[in-house]
PDB file of C-alpha atoms in Angstrom:
ATOM      1  CA  GLU A   1      58.511 -53.601  -8.978  1.00  0.00           C
ATOM      2  CA  ILE A   2      56.623 -54.191 -12.213  1.00  0.00           C
ATOM      3  CA  VAL A   3      58.884 -54.029 -15.265  1.00  0.00           C
ATOM      4  CA  MET A   4      57.425 -52.578 -18.442  1.00  0.00           C
ATOM      5  CA  THR A   5      59.162 -53.757 -21.619  1.00  0.00           C
ATOM      6  CA  GLN A   6      58.543 -51.907 -24.873  1.00  0.00           C
ATOM      7  CA  SER A   7      59.331 -53.084 -28.369  1.00  0.00           C
ATOM      8  CA  PRO A   8      60.725 -52.326 -30.791  1.00  0.00           C
ATOM      9  CA  ALA A   9      63.222 -49.740 -29.560  1.00  0.00           C
ATOM     10  CA  THR A  10      62.951 -47.912 -32.880  1.00  0.00           C
ATOM     11  CA  LEU A  11      60.267 -48.128 -35.533  1.00  0.00           C
ATOM     12  CA  SER A  12      60.530 -46.509 -38.955  1.00  0.00           C
ATOM     13  CA  VAL A  13      57.287 -46.254 -40.900  1.00  0.00           C
ATOM     14  CA  SER A  14      56.204 -44.448 -44.048  1.00  0.00           C
ATOM     15  CA  PRO A  15      53.441 -41.835 -43.956  1.00  0.00           C
ATOM     16  CA  GLY A  16      50.012 -43.381 -44.367  1.00  0.00           C
ATOM     17  CA  GLU A  17      51.163 -46.774 -43.128  1.00  0.00           C
ATOM     18  CA  ARG A  18      50.205 -48.452 -39.873  1.00  0.00           C
ATOM     19  CA  ALA A  19      52.449 -48.463 -36.797  1.00  0.00           C
ATOM     20  CA  SER A  20      52.084 -50.922 -33.910  1.00  0.00           C
ATOM     21  CA  LEU A  21      53.976 -50.355 -30.675  1.00  0.00           C
ATOM     22  CA  SER A  22      54.109 -53.008 -27.968  1.00  0.00           C
ATOM     23  CA  CYS A  23      54.359 -52.831 -24.194  1.00  0.00           C
ATOM     24  CA  ARG A  24      54.540 -55.907 -21.947  1.00  0.00           C
ATOM     25  CA  ALA A  25      54.078 -55.855 -18.180  1.00  0.00           C
ATOM     26  CA  SER A  26      55.962 -58.318 -15.978  1.00  0.00           C
ATOM     27  CA  HIS A  27      52.877 -58.763 -13.787  1.00  0.00           C
ATOM     28  CA  ASN A  28      49.185 -58.140 -14.126  1.00  0.00           C
ATOM     29  CA  VAL A  29      48.319 -54.449 -14.233  1.00  0.00           C
ATOM     30  CA  GLY A  30      44.696 -54.839 -15.278  1.00  0.00           C
ATOM     31  CA  ASN A  31      43.686 -52.014 -17.583  1.00  0.00           C
ATOM     32  CA  ASN A  32      45.753 -49.482 -15.613  1.00  0.00           C
ATOM     33  CA  LEU A  33      48.041 -48.659 -18.508  1.00  0.00           C
ATOM     34  CA  ALA A  34      48.721 -45.315 -20.150  1.00  0.00           C
ATOM     35  CA  TRP A  35      50.502 -44.303 -23.338  1.00  0.00           C
ATOM     36  CA  TYR A  36      52.412 -41.045 -23.686  1.00  0.00           C
ATOM     37  CA  GLN A  37      54.055 -39.270 -26.601  1.00  0.00           C
ATOM     38  CA  GLN A  38      57.161 -37.163 -26.111  1.00  0.00           C
ATOM     39  CA  LYS A  39      58.707 -34.786 -28.605  1.00  0.00           C
ATOM     40  CA  PRO A  40      62.170 -33.213 -28.219  1.00  0.00           C
ATOM     41  CA  GLY A  41      62.325 -30.557 -25.549  1.00  0.00           C
ATOM     42  CA  GLN A  42      58.785 -31.231 -24.325  1.00  0.00           C
ATOM     43  CA  PRO A  43      57.287 -33.156 -21.436  1.00  0.00           C
ATOM     44  CA  PRO A  44      55.417 -36.368 -22.158  1.00  0.00           C
ATOM     45  CA  ARG A  45      51.855 -35.914 -23.303  1.00  0.00           C
ATOM     46  CA  LEU A  46      49.115 -38.323 -22.252  1.00  0.00           C
ATOM     47  CA  LEU A  47      47.442 -40.027 -25.214  1.00  0.00           C
ATOM     48  CA  ILE A  48      45.602 -43.044 -23.847  1.00  0.00           C
ATOM     49  CA  SER A  49      44.530 -44.181 -20.392  1.00  0.00           C
ATOM     50  CA  SER A  50      42.863 -47.345 -19.132  1.00  0.00           C
ATOM     51  CA  ALA A  51      44.647 -49.224 -21.929  1.00  0.00           C
ATOM     52  CA  SER A  52      42.258 -48.052 -24.633  1.00  0.00           C
ATOM     53  CA  SER A  53      40.614 -44.718 -23.740  1.00  0.00           C
ATOM     54  CA  GLY A  54      41.901 -41.831 -25.777  1.00  0.00           C
ATOM     55  CA  VAL A  55      42.134 -38.379 -24.251  1.00  0.00           C
ATOM     56  CA  THR A  56      39.803 -35.681 -25.499  1.00  0.00           C
ATOM     57  CA  GLY A  57      40.845 -34.520 -28.937  1.00  0.00           C
ATOM     58  CA  LEU A  58      43.073 -37.479 -29.731  1.00  0.00           C
ATOM     59  CA  PRO A  59      42.968 -38.183 -33.462  1.00  0.00           C
ATOM     60  CA  ALA A  60      40.977 -41.298 -34.307  1.00  0.00           C
ATOM     61  CA  ARG A  61      44.009 -42.903 -35.918  1.00  0.00           C
ATOM     62  CA  PHE A  62      45.384 -43.622 -32.419  1.00  0.00           C
ATOM     63  CA  SER A  63      44.031 -46.653 -30.572  1.00  0.00           C
ATOM     64  CA  GLY A  64      45.079 -48.824 -27.665  1.00  0.00           C
ATOM     65  CA  SER A  65      44.377 -52.447 -26.856  1.00  0.00           C
ATOM     66  CA  ARG A  66      45.160 -55.091 -24.262  1.00  0.00           C
ATOM     67  CA  SER A  67      45.644 -58.839 -24.284  1.00  0.00           C
ATOM     68  CA  GLY A  68      46.536 -60.060 -20.802  1.00  0.00           C
ATOM     69  CA  THR A  69      49.774 -58.316 -19.905  1.00  0.00           C
ATOM     70  CA  GLU A  70      50.463 -57.249 -23.489  1.00  0.00           C
ATOM     71  CA  PHE A  71      49.431 -53.789 -24.609  1.00  0.00           C
ATOM     72  CA  THR A  72      49.509 -52.288 -28.068  1.00  0.00           C
ATOM     73  CA  LEU A  73      49.350 -48.728 -29.326  1.00  0.00           C
ATOM     74  CA  THR A  74      48.306 -48.599 -32.949  1.00  0.00           C
ATOM     75  CA  ILE A  75      48.501 -45.614 -35.236  1.00  0.00           C
ATOM     76  CA  SER A  76      46.412 -46.570 -38.239  1.00  0.00           C
ATOM     77  CA  SER A  77      47.633 -44.065 -40.834  1.00  0.00           C
ATOM     78  CA  LEU A  78      50.853 -42.402 -39.830  1.00  0.00           C
ATOM     79  CA  GLN A  79      51.206 -38.655 -40.169  1.00  0.00           C
ATOM     80  CA  SER A  80      54.481 -36.724 -40.076  1.00  0.00           C
ATOM     81  CA  GLU A  81      53.525 -35.113 -36.748  1.00  0.00           C
ATOM     82  CA  ASP A  82      53.343 -38.544 -35.092  1.00  0.00           C
ATOM     83  CA  SER A  83      57.111 -38.821 -34.864  1.00  0.00           C
ATOM     84  CA  GLY A  84      58.478 -38.922 -31.342  1.00  0.00           C
ATOM     85  CA  ILE A  85      59.115 -41.300 -28.495  1.00  0.00           C
ATOM     86  CA  TYR A  86      56.216 -43.255 -27.061  1.00  0.00           C
ATOM     87  CA  PHE A  87      56.200 -44.510 -23.485  1.00  0.00           C
ATOM     88  CA  CYS A  88      53.837 -46.796 -21.648  1.00  0.00           C
ATOM     89  CA  GLN A  89      53.260 -46.563 -17.904  1.00  0.00           C
ATOM     90  CA  GLN A  90      51.447 -48.816 -15.459  1.00  0.00           C
ATOM     91  CA  TYR A  91      49.597 -47.121 -12.632  1.00  0.00           C
ATOM     92  CA  ASN A  92      48.208 -50.256 -11.021  1.00  0.00           C
ATOM     93  CA  THR A  93      50.907 -50.988  -8.440  1.00  0.00           C
ATOM     94  CA  TRP A  94      53.450 -48.823  -6.559  1.00  0.00           C
ATOM     95  CA  PRO A  95      55.848 -47.706  -7.928  1.00  0.00           C
ATOM     96  CA  PHE A  96      54.168 -46.636 -11.142  1.00  0.00           C
ATOM     97  CA  THR A  97      56.761 -47.711 -13.690  1.00  0.00           C
ATOM     98  CA  PHE A  98      57.402 -46.588 -17.254  1.00  0.00           C
ATOM     99  CA  GLY A  99      58.700 -48.511 -20.216  1.00  0.00           C
ATOM    100  CA  GLN A 100      61.953 -47.470 -21.825  1.00  0.00           C
ATOM    101  CA  GLY A 101      60.193 -46.124 -24.904  1.00  0.00           C
ATOM    102  CA  THR A 102      59.803 -46.726 -28.622  1.00  0.00           C
ATOM    103  CA  ARG A 103      61.208 -44.121 -30.969  1.00  0.00           C
ATOM    104  CA  LEU A 104      58.868 -43.695 -33.937  1.00  0.00           C
ATOM    105  CA  GLU A 105      60.472 -42.326 -37.062  1.00  0.00           C
ATOM    106  CA  ILE A 106      58.695 -41.267 -40.209  1.00  0.00           C
ATOM    107  CA  LYS A 107      60.433 -42.447 -43.372  1.00  0.00           C
TER     108      LYS A 107
ATOM    109  CA  ASP B   1      43.329 -23.492 -18.076  1.00  0.00           C
ATOM    110  CA  VAL B   2      44.926 -26.235 -15.959  1.00  0.00           C
ATOM    111  CA  ARG B   3      48.652 -25.651 -15.592  1.00  0.00           C
ATOM    112  CA  LEU B   4      51.680 -26.800 -13.643  1.00  0.00           C
ATOM    113  CA  VAL B   5      54.569 -24.346 -13.710  1.00  0.00           C
ATOM    114  CA  GLN B   6      57.948 -25.467 -12.449  1.00  0.00           C
ATOM    115  CA  SER B   7      60.881 -23.471 -11.161  1.00  0.00           C
ATOM    116  CA  GLY B   8      63.822 -22.755 -13.420  1.00  0.00           C
ATOM    117  CA  ALA B   9      67.022 -24.539 -14.316  1.00  0.00           C
ATOM    118  CA  GLU B  10      69.537 -25.191 -11.558  1.00  0.00           C
ATOM    119  CA  VAL B  11      73.292 -25.778 -11.517  1.00  0.00           C
ATOM    120  CA  ARG B  12      74.796 -27.113  -8.304  1.00  0.00           C
ATOM    121  CA  GLU B  13      77.960 -28.698  -7.034  1.00  0.00           C
ATOM    122  CA  PRO B  14      78.054 -32.181  -5.534  1.00  0.00           C
ATOM    123  CA  GLY B  15      77.053 -32.184  -1.878  1.00  0.00           C
ATOM    124  CA  GLU B  16      74.823 -29.128  -2.152  1.00  0.00           C
ATOM    125  CA  SER B  17      71.139 -29.097  -1.291  1.00  0.00           C
ATOM    126  CA  LEU B  18      68.319 -28.104  -3.605  1.00  0.00           C
ATOM    127  CA  LYS B  19      64.564 -27.625  -3.592  1.00  0.00           C
ATOM    128  CA  ILE B  20      62.552 -27.225  -6.783  1.00  0.00           C
ATOM    129  CA  SER B  21      58.902 -26.281  -7.065  1.00  0.00           C
ATOM    130  CA  CYS B  22      55.777 -27.005  -9.047  1.00  0.00           C
ATOM    131  CA  LYS B  23      52.864 -24.573  -8.832  1.00  0.00           C
ATOM    132  CA  GLY B  24      49.393 -25.589  -9.907  1.00  0.00           C
ATOM    133  CA  SER B  25      46.637 -23.373 -11.242  1.00  0.00           C
ATOM    134  CA  GLY B  26      43.246 -23.687 -12.870  1.00  0.00           C
ATOM    135  CA  TYR B  27      42.037 -26.577 -10.720  1.00  0.00           C
ATOM    136  CA  SER B  28      41.606 -27.630  -7.095  1.00  0.00           C
ATOM    137  CA  PHE B  29      45.254 -28.279  -6.210  1.00  0.00           C
ATOM    138  CA  THR B  30      44.464 -30.011  -2.929  1.00  0.00           C
ATOM    139  CA  SER B  31      42.179 -32.575  -4.586  1.00  0.00           C
ATOM    140  CA  TYR B  32      44.660 -34.106  -7.032  1.00  0.00           C
ATOM    141  CA  TRP B  33      47.795 -36.139  -6.440  1.00  0.00           C
ATOM    142  CA  ILE B  34      51.035 -34.684  -7.827  1.00  0.00           C
ATOM    143  CA  GLY B  35      53.804 -36.989  -8.998  1.00  0.00           C
ATOM    144  CA  TRP B  36      57.469 -36.377  -9.753  1.00  0.00           C
ATOM    145  CA  VAL B  37      59.346 -37.970 -12.640  1.00  0.00           C
ATOM    146  CA  ARG B  38      63.048 -38.067 -13.444  1.00  0.00           C
ATOM    147  CA  GLN B  39      64.282 -38.291 -17.006  1.00  0.00           C
ATOM    148  CA  MET B  40      67.977 -38.665 -17.588  1.00  0.00           C
ATOM    149  CA  PRO B  41      69.379 -37.705 -20.993  1.00  0.00           C
ATOM    150  CA  GLY B  42      68.356 -40.210 -23.640  1.00  0.00           C
ATOM    151  CA  ARG B  43      66.474 -42.387 -21.131  1.00  0.00           C
ATOM    152  CA  GLY B  44      62.884 -43.226 -20.337  1.00  0.00           C
ATOM    153  CA  PRO B  45      61.012 -41.513 -17.500  1.00  0.00           C
ATOM    154  CA  GLU B  46      61.382 -42.832 -13.948  1.00  0.00           C
ATOM    155  CA  TRP B  47      58.513 -42.378 -11.518  1.00  0.00           C
ATOM    156  CA  MET B  48      59.953 -41.017  -8.264  1.00  0.00           C
ATOM    157  CA  GLY B  49      57.031 -40.528  -5.941  1.00  0.00           C
ATOM    158  CA  ILE B  50      53.743 -38.806  -5.330  1.00  0.00           C
ATOM    159  CA  ILE B  51      51.993 -36.535  -2.854  1.00  0.00           C
ATOM    160  CA  TYR B  52      48.400 -35.646  -2.076  1.00  0.00           C
ATOM    161  CA  PRO B  53      48.517 -31.937  -1.198  1.00  0.00           C
ATOM    162  CA  GLY B  54      45.234 -32.157   0.693  1.00  0.00           C
ATOM    163  CA  ASP B  55      46.822 -34.081   3.564  1.00  0.00           C
ATOM    164  CA  SER B  56      50.475 -34.483   2.437  1.00  0.00           C
ATOM    165  CA  ASP B  57      50.139 -38.267   2.124  1.00  0.00           C
ATOM    166  CA  THR B  58      53.348 -39.209   0.289  1.00  0.00           C
ATOM    167  CA  ARG B  59      54.641 -42.359  -1.387  1.00  0.00           C
ATOM    168  CA  TYR B  60      58.084 -42.983  -2.830  1.00  0.00           C
ATOM    169  CA  SER B  61      59.532 -45.355  -5.341  1.00  0.00           C
ATOM    170  CA  PRO B  62      62.051 -47.607  -3.536  1.00  0.00           C
ATOM    171  CA  SER B  63      64.666 -46.328  -5.995  1.00  0.00           C
ATOM    172  CA  PHE B  64      64.267 -42.798  -4.615  1.00  0.00           C
ATOM    173  CA  GLN B  65      63.206 -43.407  -0.996  1.00  0.00           C
ATOM    174  CA  GLY B  66      65.678 -41.679   1.309  1.00  0.00           C
ATOM    175  CA  ARG B  67      67.325 -39.818  -1.524  1.00  0.00           C
ATOM    176  CA  VAL B  68      64.695 -37.130  -2.103  1.00  0.00           C
ATOM    177  CA  THR B  69      61.888 -35.509  -0.149  1.00  0.00           C
ATOM    178  CA  ILE B  70      58.525 -34.616  -1.646  1.00  0.00           C
ATOM    179  CA  SER B  71      56.393 -32.010   0.083  1.00  0.00           C
ATOM    180  CA  ALA B  72      53.566 -29.596  -0.612  1.00  0.00           C
ATOM    181  CA  ASP B  73      52.268 -26.239   0.602  1.00  0.00           C
ATOM    182  CA  LYS B  74      48.537 -26.283   0.027  1.00  0.00           C
ATOM    183  CA  SER B  75      48.223 -22.631   1.013  1.00  0.00           C
ATOM    184  CA  ASN B  76      50.350 -21.792  -2.032  1.00  0.00           C
ATOM    185  CA  ASP B  77      49.192 -24.603  -4.405  1.00  0.00           C
ATOM    186  CA  THR B  78      52.795 -25.710  -4.732  1.00  0.00           C
ATOM    187  CA  ALA B  79      54.574 -29.055  -4.551  1.00  0.00           C
ATOM    188  CA  TYR B  80      58.280 -29.461  -3.938  1.00  0.00           C
ATOM    189  CA  LEU B  81      61.075 -31.924  -4.604  1.00  0.00           C
ATOM    190  CA  GLN B  82      64.253 -31.569  -2.579  1.00  0.00           C
ATOM    191  CA  TRP B  83      67.662 -33.072  -2.104  1.00  0.00           C
ATOM    192  CA  SER B  84      69.898 -32.696   0.960  1.00  0.00           C
ATOM    193  CA  SER B  85      73.093 -33.714  -0.808  1.00  0.00           C
ATOM    194  CA  LEU B  86      73.261 -33.820  -4.587  1.00  0.00           C
ATOM    195  CA  THR B  87      75.494 -36.109  -6.616  1.00  0.00           C
ATOM    196  CA  ALA B  88      76.439 -36.053 -10.271  1.00  0.00           C
ATOM    197  CA  SER B  89      73.974 -38.869 -10.914  1.00  0.00           C
ATOM    198  CA  ASP B  90      71.127 -36.471 -10.044  1.00  0.00           C
ATOM    199  CA  THR B  91      71.790 -34.589 -13.281  1.00  0.00           C
ATOM    200  CA  ALA B  92      68.542 -34.905 -15.209  1.00  0.00           C
ATOM    201  CA  MET B  93      65.281 -33.267 -16.189  1.00  0.00           C
ATOM    202  CA  TYR B  94      62.635 -33.386 -13.482  1.00  0.00           C
ATOM    203  CA  TYR B  95      58.929 -33.142 -14.203  1.00  0.00           C
ATOM    204  CA  CYS B  96      55.945 -32.778 -11.962  1.00  0.00           C
ATOM    205  CA  ALA B  97      52.609 -34.063 -13.206  1.00  0.00           C
ATOM    206  CA  ARG B  98      49.054 -34.236 -11.963  1.00  0.00           C
ATOM    207  CA  GLN B  99      48.039 -37.777 -11.182  1.00  0.00           C
ATOM    208  CA  GLY B 100      44.516 -38.518 -10.104  1.00  0.00           C
ATOM    209  CA  TYR B 101      41.546 -36.909  -8.405  1.00  0.00           C
ATOM    210  CA  SER B 102      41.522 -38.279  -4.840  1.00  0.00           C
ATOM    211  CA  THR B 103      43.087 -41.547  -6.002  1.00  0.00           C
ATOM    212  CA  PRO B 104      46.672 -41.822  -7.302  1.00  0.00           C
ATOM    213  CA  PHE B 105      45.777 -44.837  -9.482  1.00  0.00           C
ATOM    214  CA  TYR B 106      45.401 -42.673 -12.512  1.00  0.00           C
ATOM    215  CA  PRO B 107      47.634 -41.573 -15.382  1.00  0.00           C
ATOM    216  CA  MET B 108      49.611 -38.334 -15.409  1.00  0.00           C
ATOM    217  CA  ASP B 109      47.338 -36.031 -17.365  1.00  0.00           C
ATOM    218  CA  VAL B 110      48.902 -32.570 -16.915  1.00  0.00           C
ATOM    219  CA  TRP B 111      52.657 -32.031 -16.885  1.00  0.00           C
ATOM    220  CA  GLY B 112      54.926 -29.208 -15.875  1.00  0.00           C
ATOM    221  CA  GLN B 113      57.448 -27.907 -18.369  1.00  0.00           C
ATOM    222  CA  GLY B 114      60.332 -29.575 -16.547  1.00  0.00           C
ATOM    223  CA  THR B 115      63.237 -28.367 -14.415  1.00  0.00           C
ATOM    224  CA  PRO B 116      66.719 -29.277 -15.684  1.00  0.00           C
ATOM    225  CA  ILE B 117      69.244 -29.909 -12.954  1.00  0.00           C
ATOM    226  CA  THR B 118      72.989 -30.107 -13.527  1.00  0.00           C
ATOM    227  CA  VAL B 119      75.284 -31.283 -10.769  1.00  0.00           C
ATOM    228  CA  SER B 120      78.926 -30.725 -11.532  1.00  0.00           C
ATOM    229  CA  SER B 121      82.073 -29.606  -9.795  1.00  0.00           C
TER     230      SER B 121
END
């Protein structure tokens, strides 16, 4: 099973600042990596697929990148509505595993 | 409007059986894989397994193989997740999600609202 490790566990950032969330895969997953945002009481919401492709309507401040087995979600200018928990998921190899999440707090 | 609507909250005692549902609408249900995800309180999601309603091809995570059964009724555009004997450790929120047109190697792009399950004596 591929283990997805996210860091940091919690990130506190001021509005307008940049947030970088990391996700590392224990084995190669190619570009088969998705990022999700989850708010309290809601299901996860897909933000980015294929490591760097934003879903339709995703604000331009969100971007994803890959370097080998390291993936990064960057929010360039944080807005208050960006608070929540962010999960990565690999869908390259059964079973399709999730990371444990990064909680993003707005200062 | 593409939607997945799940059945409502359940409370069961240990040892009881349970089957929850996930009904799709607004798209060709038989052409997309449907996955199931467990989320325990305060924890990250856990991918449980997946089914292709078109032919009922099913795959399970080793962590859930033998503990749950995933099925689908393509005549009713509905997928199911069932347990034959619940334990307290099954207490969690369960989500279904659409995962891939023809191929399952795709992210989960549409999610159900979740079904909370509580197992307690």
